[in-house]
XYZ file of C-alpha atoms in Angstrom:
354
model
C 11.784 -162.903 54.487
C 8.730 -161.860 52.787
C 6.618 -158.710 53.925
C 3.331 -159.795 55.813
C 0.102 -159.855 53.935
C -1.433 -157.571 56.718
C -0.002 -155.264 58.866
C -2.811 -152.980 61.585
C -1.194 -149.952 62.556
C -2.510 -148.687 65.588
C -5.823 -149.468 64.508
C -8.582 -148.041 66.762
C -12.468 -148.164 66.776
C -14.805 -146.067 68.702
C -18.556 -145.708 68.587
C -19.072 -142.720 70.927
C -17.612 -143.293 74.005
C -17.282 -147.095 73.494
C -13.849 -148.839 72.392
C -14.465 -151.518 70.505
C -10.460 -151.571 69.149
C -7.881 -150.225 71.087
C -5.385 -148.976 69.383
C -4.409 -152.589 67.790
C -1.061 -153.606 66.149
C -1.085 -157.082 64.300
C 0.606 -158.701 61.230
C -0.596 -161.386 59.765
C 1.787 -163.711 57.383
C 0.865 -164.965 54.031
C -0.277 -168.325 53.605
C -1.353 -168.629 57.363
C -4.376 -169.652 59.262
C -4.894 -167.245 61.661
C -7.972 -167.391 64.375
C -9.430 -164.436 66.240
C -10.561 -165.683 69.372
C -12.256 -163.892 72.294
C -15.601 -163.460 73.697
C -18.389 -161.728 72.781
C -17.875 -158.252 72.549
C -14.195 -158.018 72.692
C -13.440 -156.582 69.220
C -12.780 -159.425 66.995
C -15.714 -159.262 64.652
C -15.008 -155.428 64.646
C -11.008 -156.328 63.242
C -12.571 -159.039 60.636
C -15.080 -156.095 59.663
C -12.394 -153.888 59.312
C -10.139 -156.166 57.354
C -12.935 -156.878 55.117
C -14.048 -153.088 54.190
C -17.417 -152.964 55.930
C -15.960 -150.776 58.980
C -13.511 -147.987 58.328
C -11.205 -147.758 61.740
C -11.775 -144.463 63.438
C -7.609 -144.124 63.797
C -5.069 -145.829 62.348
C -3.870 -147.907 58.843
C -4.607 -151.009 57.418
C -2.439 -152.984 54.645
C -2.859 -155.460 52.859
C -0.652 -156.648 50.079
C 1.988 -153.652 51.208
C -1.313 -151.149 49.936
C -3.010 -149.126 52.466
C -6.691 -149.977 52.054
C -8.009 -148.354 55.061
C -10.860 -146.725 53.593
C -11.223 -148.630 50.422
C -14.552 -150.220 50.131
C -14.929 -154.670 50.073
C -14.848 -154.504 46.194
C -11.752 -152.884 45.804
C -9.613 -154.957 48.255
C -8.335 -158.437 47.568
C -10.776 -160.259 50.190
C -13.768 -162.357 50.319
C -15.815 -162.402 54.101
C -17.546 -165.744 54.238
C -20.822 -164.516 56.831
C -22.031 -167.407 59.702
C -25.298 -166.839 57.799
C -23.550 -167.673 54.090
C -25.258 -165.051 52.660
C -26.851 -167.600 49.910
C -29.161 -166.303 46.865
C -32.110 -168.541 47.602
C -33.395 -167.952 43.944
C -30.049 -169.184 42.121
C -28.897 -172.857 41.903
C -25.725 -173.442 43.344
C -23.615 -173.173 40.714
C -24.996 -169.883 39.943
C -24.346 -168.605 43.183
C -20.660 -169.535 43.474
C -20.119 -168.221 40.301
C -21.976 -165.191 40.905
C -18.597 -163.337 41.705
C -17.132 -163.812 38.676
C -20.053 -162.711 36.644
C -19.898 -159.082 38.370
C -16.101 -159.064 37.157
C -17.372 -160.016 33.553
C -15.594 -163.413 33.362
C -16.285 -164.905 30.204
C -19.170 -167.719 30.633
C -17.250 -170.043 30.069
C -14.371 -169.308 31.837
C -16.815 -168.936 34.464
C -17.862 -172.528 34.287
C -14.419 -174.153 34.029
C -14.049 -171.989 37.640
C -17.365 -173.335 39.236
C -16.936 -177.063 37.904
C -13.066 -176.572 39.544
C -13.909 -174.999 42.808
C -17.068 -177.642 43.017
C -13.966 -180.343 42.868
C -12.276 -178.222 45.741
C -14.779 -177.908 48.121
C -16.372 -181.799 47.383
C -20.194 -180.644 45.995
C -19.233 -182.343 42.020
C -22.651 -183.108 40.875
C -24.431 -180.481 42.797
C -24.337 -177.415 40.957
C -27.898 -177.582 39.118
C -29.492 -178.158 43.108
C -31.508 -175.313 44.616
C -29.891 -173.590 47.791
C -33.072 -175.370 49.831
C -32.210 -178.530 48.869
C -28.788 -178.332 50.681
C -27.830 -179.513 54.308
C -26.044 -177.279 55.943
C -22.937 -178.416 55.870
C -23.012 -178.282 52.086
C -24.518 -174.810 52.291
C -21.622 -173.907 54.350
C -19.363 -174.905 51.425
C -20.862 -173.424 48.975
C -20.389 -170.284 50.331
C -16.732 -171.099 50.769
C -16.710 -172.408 47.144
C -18.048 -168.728 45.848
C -15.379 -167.266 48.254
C -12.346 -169.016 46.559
C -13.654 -169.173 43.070
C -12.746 -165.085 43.269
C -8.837 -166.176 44.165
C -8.775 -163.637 47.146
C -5.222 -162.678 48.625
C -7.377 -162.677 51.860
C -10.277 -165.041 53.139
C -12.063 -163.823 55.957
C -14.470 -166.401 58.024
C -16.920 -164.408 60.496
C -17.630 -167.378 62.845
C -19.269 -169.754 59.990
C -19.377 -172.801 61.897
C -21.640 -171.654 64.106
C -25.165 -172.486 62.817
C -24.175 -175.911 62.604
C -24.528 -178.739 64.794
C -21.037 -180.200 66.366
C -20.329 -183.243 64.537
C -21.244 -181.002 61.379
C -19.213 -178.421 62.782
C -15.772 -180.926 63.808
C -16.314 -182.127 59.918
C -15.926 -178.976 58.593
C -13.125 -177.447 60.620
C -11.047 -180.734 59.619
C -12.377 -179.862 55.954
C -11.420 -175.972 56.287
C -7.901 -176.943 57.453
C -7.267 -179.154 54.068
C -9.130 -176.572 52.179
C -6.869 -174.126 53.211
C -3.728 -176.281 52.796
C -4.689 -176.380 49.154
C -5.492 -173.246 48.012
C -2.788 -171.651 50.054
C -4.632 -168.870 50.232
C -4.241 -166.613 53.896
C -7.468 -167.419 56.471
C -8.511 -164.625 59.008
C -11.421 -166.570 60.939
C -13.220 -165.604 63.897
C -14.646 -167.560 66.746
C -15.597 -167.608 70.489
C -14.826 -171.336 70.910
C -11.163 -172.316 71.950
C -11.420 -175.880 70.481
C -12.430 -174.775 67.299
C -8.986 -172.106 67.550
C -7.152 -174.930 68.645
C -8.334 -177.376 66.095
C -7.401 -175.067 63.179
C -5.036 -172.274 63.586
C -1.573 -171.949 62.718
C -1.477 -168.411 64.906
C -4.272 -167.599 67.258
C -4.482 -163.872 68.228
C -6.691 -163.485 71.997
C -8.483 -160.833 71.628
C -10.270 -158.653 74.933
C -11.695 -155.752 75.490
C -10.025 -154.097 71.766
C -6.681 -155.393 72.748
C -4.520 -158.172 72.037
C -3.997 -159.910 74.924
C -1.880 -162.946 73.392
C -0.855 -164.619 70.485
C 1.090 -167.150 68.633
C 1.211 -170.903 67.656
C -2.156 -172.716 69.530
C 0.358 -175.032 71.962
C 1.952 -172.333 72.914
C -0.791 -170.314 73.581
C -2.362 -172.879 75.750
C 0.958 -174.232 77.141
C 2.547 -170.999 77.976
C -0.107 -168.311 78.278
C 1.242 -164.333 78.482
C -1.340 -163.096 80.831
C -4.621 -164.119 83.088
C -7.164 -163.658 80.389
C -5.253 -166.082 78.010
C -4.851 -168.662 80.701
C -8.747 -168.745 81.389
C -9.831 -168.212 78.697
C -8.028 -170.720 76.405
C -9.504 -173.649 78.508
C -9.617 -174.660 81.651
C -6.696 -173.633 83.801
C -6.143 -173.146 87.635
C -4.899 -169.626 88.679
C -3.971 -169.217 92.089
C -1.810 -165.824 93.863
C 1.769 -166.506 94.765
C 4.218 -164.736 95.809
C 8.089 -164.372 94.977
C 10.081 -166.021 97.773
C 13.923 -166.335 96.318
C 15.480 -165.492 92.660
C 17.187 -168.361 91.167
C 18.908 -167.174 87.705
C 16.162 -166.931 85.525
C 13.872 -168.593 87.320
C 11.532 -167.499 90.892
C 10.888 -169.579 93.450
C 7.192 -168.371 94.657
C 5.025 -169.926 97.175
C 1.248 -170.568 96.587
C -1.500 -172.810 97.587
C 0.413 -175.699 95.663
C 3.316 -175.200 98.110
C 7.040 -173.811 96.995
C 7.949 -174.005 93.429
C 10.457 -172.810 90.681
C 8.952 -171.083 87.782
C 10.591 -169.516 84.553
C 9.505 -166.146 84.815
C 11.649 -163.595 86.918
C 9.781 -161.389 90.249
C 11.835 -159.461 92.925
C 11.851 -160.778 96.037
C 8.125 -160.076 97.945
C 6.364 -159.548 94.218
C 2.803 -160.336 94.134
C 1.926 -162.530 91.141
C 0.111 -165.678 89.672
C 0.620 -168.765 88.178
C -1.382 -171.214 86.384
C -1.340 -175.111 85.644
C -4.327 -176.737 83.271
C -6.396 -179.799 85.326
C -4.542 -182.052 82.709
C -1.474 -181.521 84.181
C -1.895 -182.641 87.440
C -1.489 -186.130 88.863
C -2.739 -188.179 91.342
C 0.530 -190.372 91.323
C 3.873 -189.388 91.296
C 6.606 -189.956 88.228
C 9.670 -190.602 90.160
C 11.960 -187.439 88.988
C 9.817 -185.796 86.971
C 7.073 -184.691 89.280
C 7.064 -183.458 92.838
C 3.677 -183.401 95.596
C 1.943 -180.194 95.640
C -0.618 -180.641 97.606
C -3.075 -182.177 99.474
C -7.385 -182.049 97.932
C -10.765 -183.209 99.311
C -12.793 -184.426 96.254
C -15.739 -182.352 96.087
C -17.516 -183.672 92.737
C -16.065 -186.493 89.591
C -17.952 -185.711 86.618
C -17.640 -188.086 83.751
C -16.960 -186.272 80.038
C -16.576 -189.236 77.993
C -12.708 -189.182 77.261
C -11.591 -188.040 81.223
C -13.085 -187.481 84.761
C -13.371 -183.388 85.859
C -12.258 -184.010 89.123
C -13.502 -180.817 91.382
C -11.579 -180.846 94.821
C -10.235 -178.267 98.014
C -7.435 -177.628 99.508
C -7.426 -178.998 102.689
C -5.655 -176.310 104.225
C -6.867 -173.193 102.549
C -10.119 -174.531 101.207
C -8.933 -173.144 97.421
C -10.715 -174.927 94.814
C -8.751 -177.139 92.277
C -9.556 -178.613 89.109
C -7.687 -181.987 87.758
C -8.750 -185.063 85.708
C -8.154 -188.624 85.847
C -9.121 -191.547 83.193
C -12.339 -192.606 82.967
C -11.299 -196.080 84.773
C -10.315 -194.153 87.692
C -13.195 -193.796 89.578
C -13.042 -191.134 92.450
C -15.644 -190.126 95.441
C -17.168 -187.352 96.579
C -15.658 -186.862 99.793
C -11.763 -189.009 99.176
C -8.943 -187.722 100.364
C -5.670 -187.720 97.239
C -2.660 -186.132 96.838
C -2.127 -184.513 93.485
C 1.591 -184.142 91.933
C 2.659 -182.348 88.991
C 5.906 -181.738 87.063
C 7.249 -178.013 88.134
C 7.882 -176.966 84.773
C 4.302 -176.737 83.874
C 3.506 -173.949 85.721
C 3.621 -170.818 84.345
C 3.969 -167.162 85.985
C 1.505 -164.731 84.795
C 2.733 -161.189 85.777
C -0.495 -159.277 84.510
């Protein structure tokens, strides 16, 4: 097994009495494409800043390659950070500025141009290297700056939320376009975002980041399927949370009984533990699967909102009044005020202990 490309060692960030990084441990693999996703403010720009140079960590190591780089400047480490606002010379054409790079390293010219005309191929712009930056739609502008990126051949691409000047086709194209890219080069992608789909739609790993710690992290189904805590649950899409409570031990499993009624979980609580568990709108039915799912509970539709692919279905418990989300397909049509039972299969749910 190879050594990861990256390895934080209690890395940890402070600007006065504000933690921006709390004492963070990560490793990153080679070759992977690996999303930091949080909200704003949670320390995930501060990691890619670190990573790339531009911060130095107030405690704590950072590797990359097996070297410690932790207060090396951006030129001496083997990374490239690809800004949201490219970062394009609006004087150069675009050839010039993707092969501006290589010119600080004193690449021959025309080893230079071999590079550009390559990476041109890579990135789809062949043709377009004698255009002016302004004549460029953003899309293209977007990979141009990835062009000058991998023209360098950096161990270590780092991508500080660059879809997110464009508009959302624009910005679907271009994450399917990243993924390939990346498949390609095989070079290792640390990108930051604040918008789960976009994780979702491109990671290989996807680290949750909040409040300078890492609050989850691994492959994107299982970090949607199987959250590790609260903040991953909510904040990787839409899921309902609701308190239970630990009722009977059953191996490795709990029983616990909510506001959905009594149900097995994996997970493992003493007897009387206070907990909660979670189960995305998706995964609730208004019809039963003979042996697969089981009734949970009785809901009062309070709102059906249409979203092109599903109906948000917005309901109550009728006997606590707890709000529940669930969806149905755009042919079913539901009404503000009908009564349905919703079902679900028990291992969906999952216990969330913190």
């Amino acid at each position: 097994m190879t050594a990861p490309i990256v390895v934080c060692k209690n890395i940890k960030k402070t600007y006065g009495k504000v933690i921006a990084l709390d004492t963070l441990n990560l490793e990153i693999e080679e070759g992977q494409f690996v999303v930091l996703l949080g909200p704003s403010g949670s320390g995930k720009t501060t990691l890619l800043s670190i990573l790339g140079g531009f911060t130095i960590p107030s405690e704590g190591t950072l590797f990359i390659g097996g070297r410690d780089v932790t207060s090396l400047r951006p030129a001496h480490r083997p990374t490239v950070t690809v800004f949201q606002n490219y970062a394009l010379f609006p004087h150069m054409r675009v050839s010039e500025n993707i092969g501006f790079g290589l010119s600080m390293r004193k690449v021959p010219r025309k080893v230079r141009e071999e590079a550009v005309e390559k990476v041109l191929e890579t990135v789809g712009l062949i043709g377009l290297g004698g255009r002016g930056v302004h004549e460029l739609s953003g899309g293209q502008r977007q990979r141009v700056a990835l062009a000058r990126a991998i023209v360098v051949e950096p161990s270590l691409l780092l991508l500080d939320e660059p879809l997110g000047a464009l508009d959302l086709k624009v910005r679907q194209q271009m994450q399917d376009e990243l993924v390939l890219l990346q498949r390609r080069i095989q070079t290792t992608f640390v990108h930051v975002t604040h918008d789960q789909e976009e994780a979702m739609n491109i990671a290989d790993v996807v680290v949750v980041i909040n409040k300078g710690k890492i609050e989850d992290i691994g492959p994107p189904e299982r970090v949607y399927l199987r959250p590790s805590s609260r903040f991953s649950a909510s904040f990787m899409g839409e899921s309902n949370i609701v308190p239970c409570k630990s009722v009977a031990v059953e191996g490795g499993r709990t029983k616990v009984s909510s506001v959905f009624g009594e149900t097995v979980v994996h997970g493992k609580l003493e007897v009387g533990q206070n907990a909660h568990i979670s189960i995305r709108p998706e995964q609730l039915k208004v019809e039963s699967s003979v042996g697969l799912t089981q009734h949970l509970v009785d809901v009062q539709i309070d709102a059906s909102i249409f979203q092109g692919a599903y109906r948000r279905c917005l309901a109550v418990e009728k006997a606590s009044g707890s709000e529940i989300s669930f969806r149905v397909t755009p042919e079913h049509l539901v009404s503000e005020g009908e009564s349905l039972s919703l079902h679900a299969n028990p291992d969906d749910f999952v216990l969330l202990t913190h």
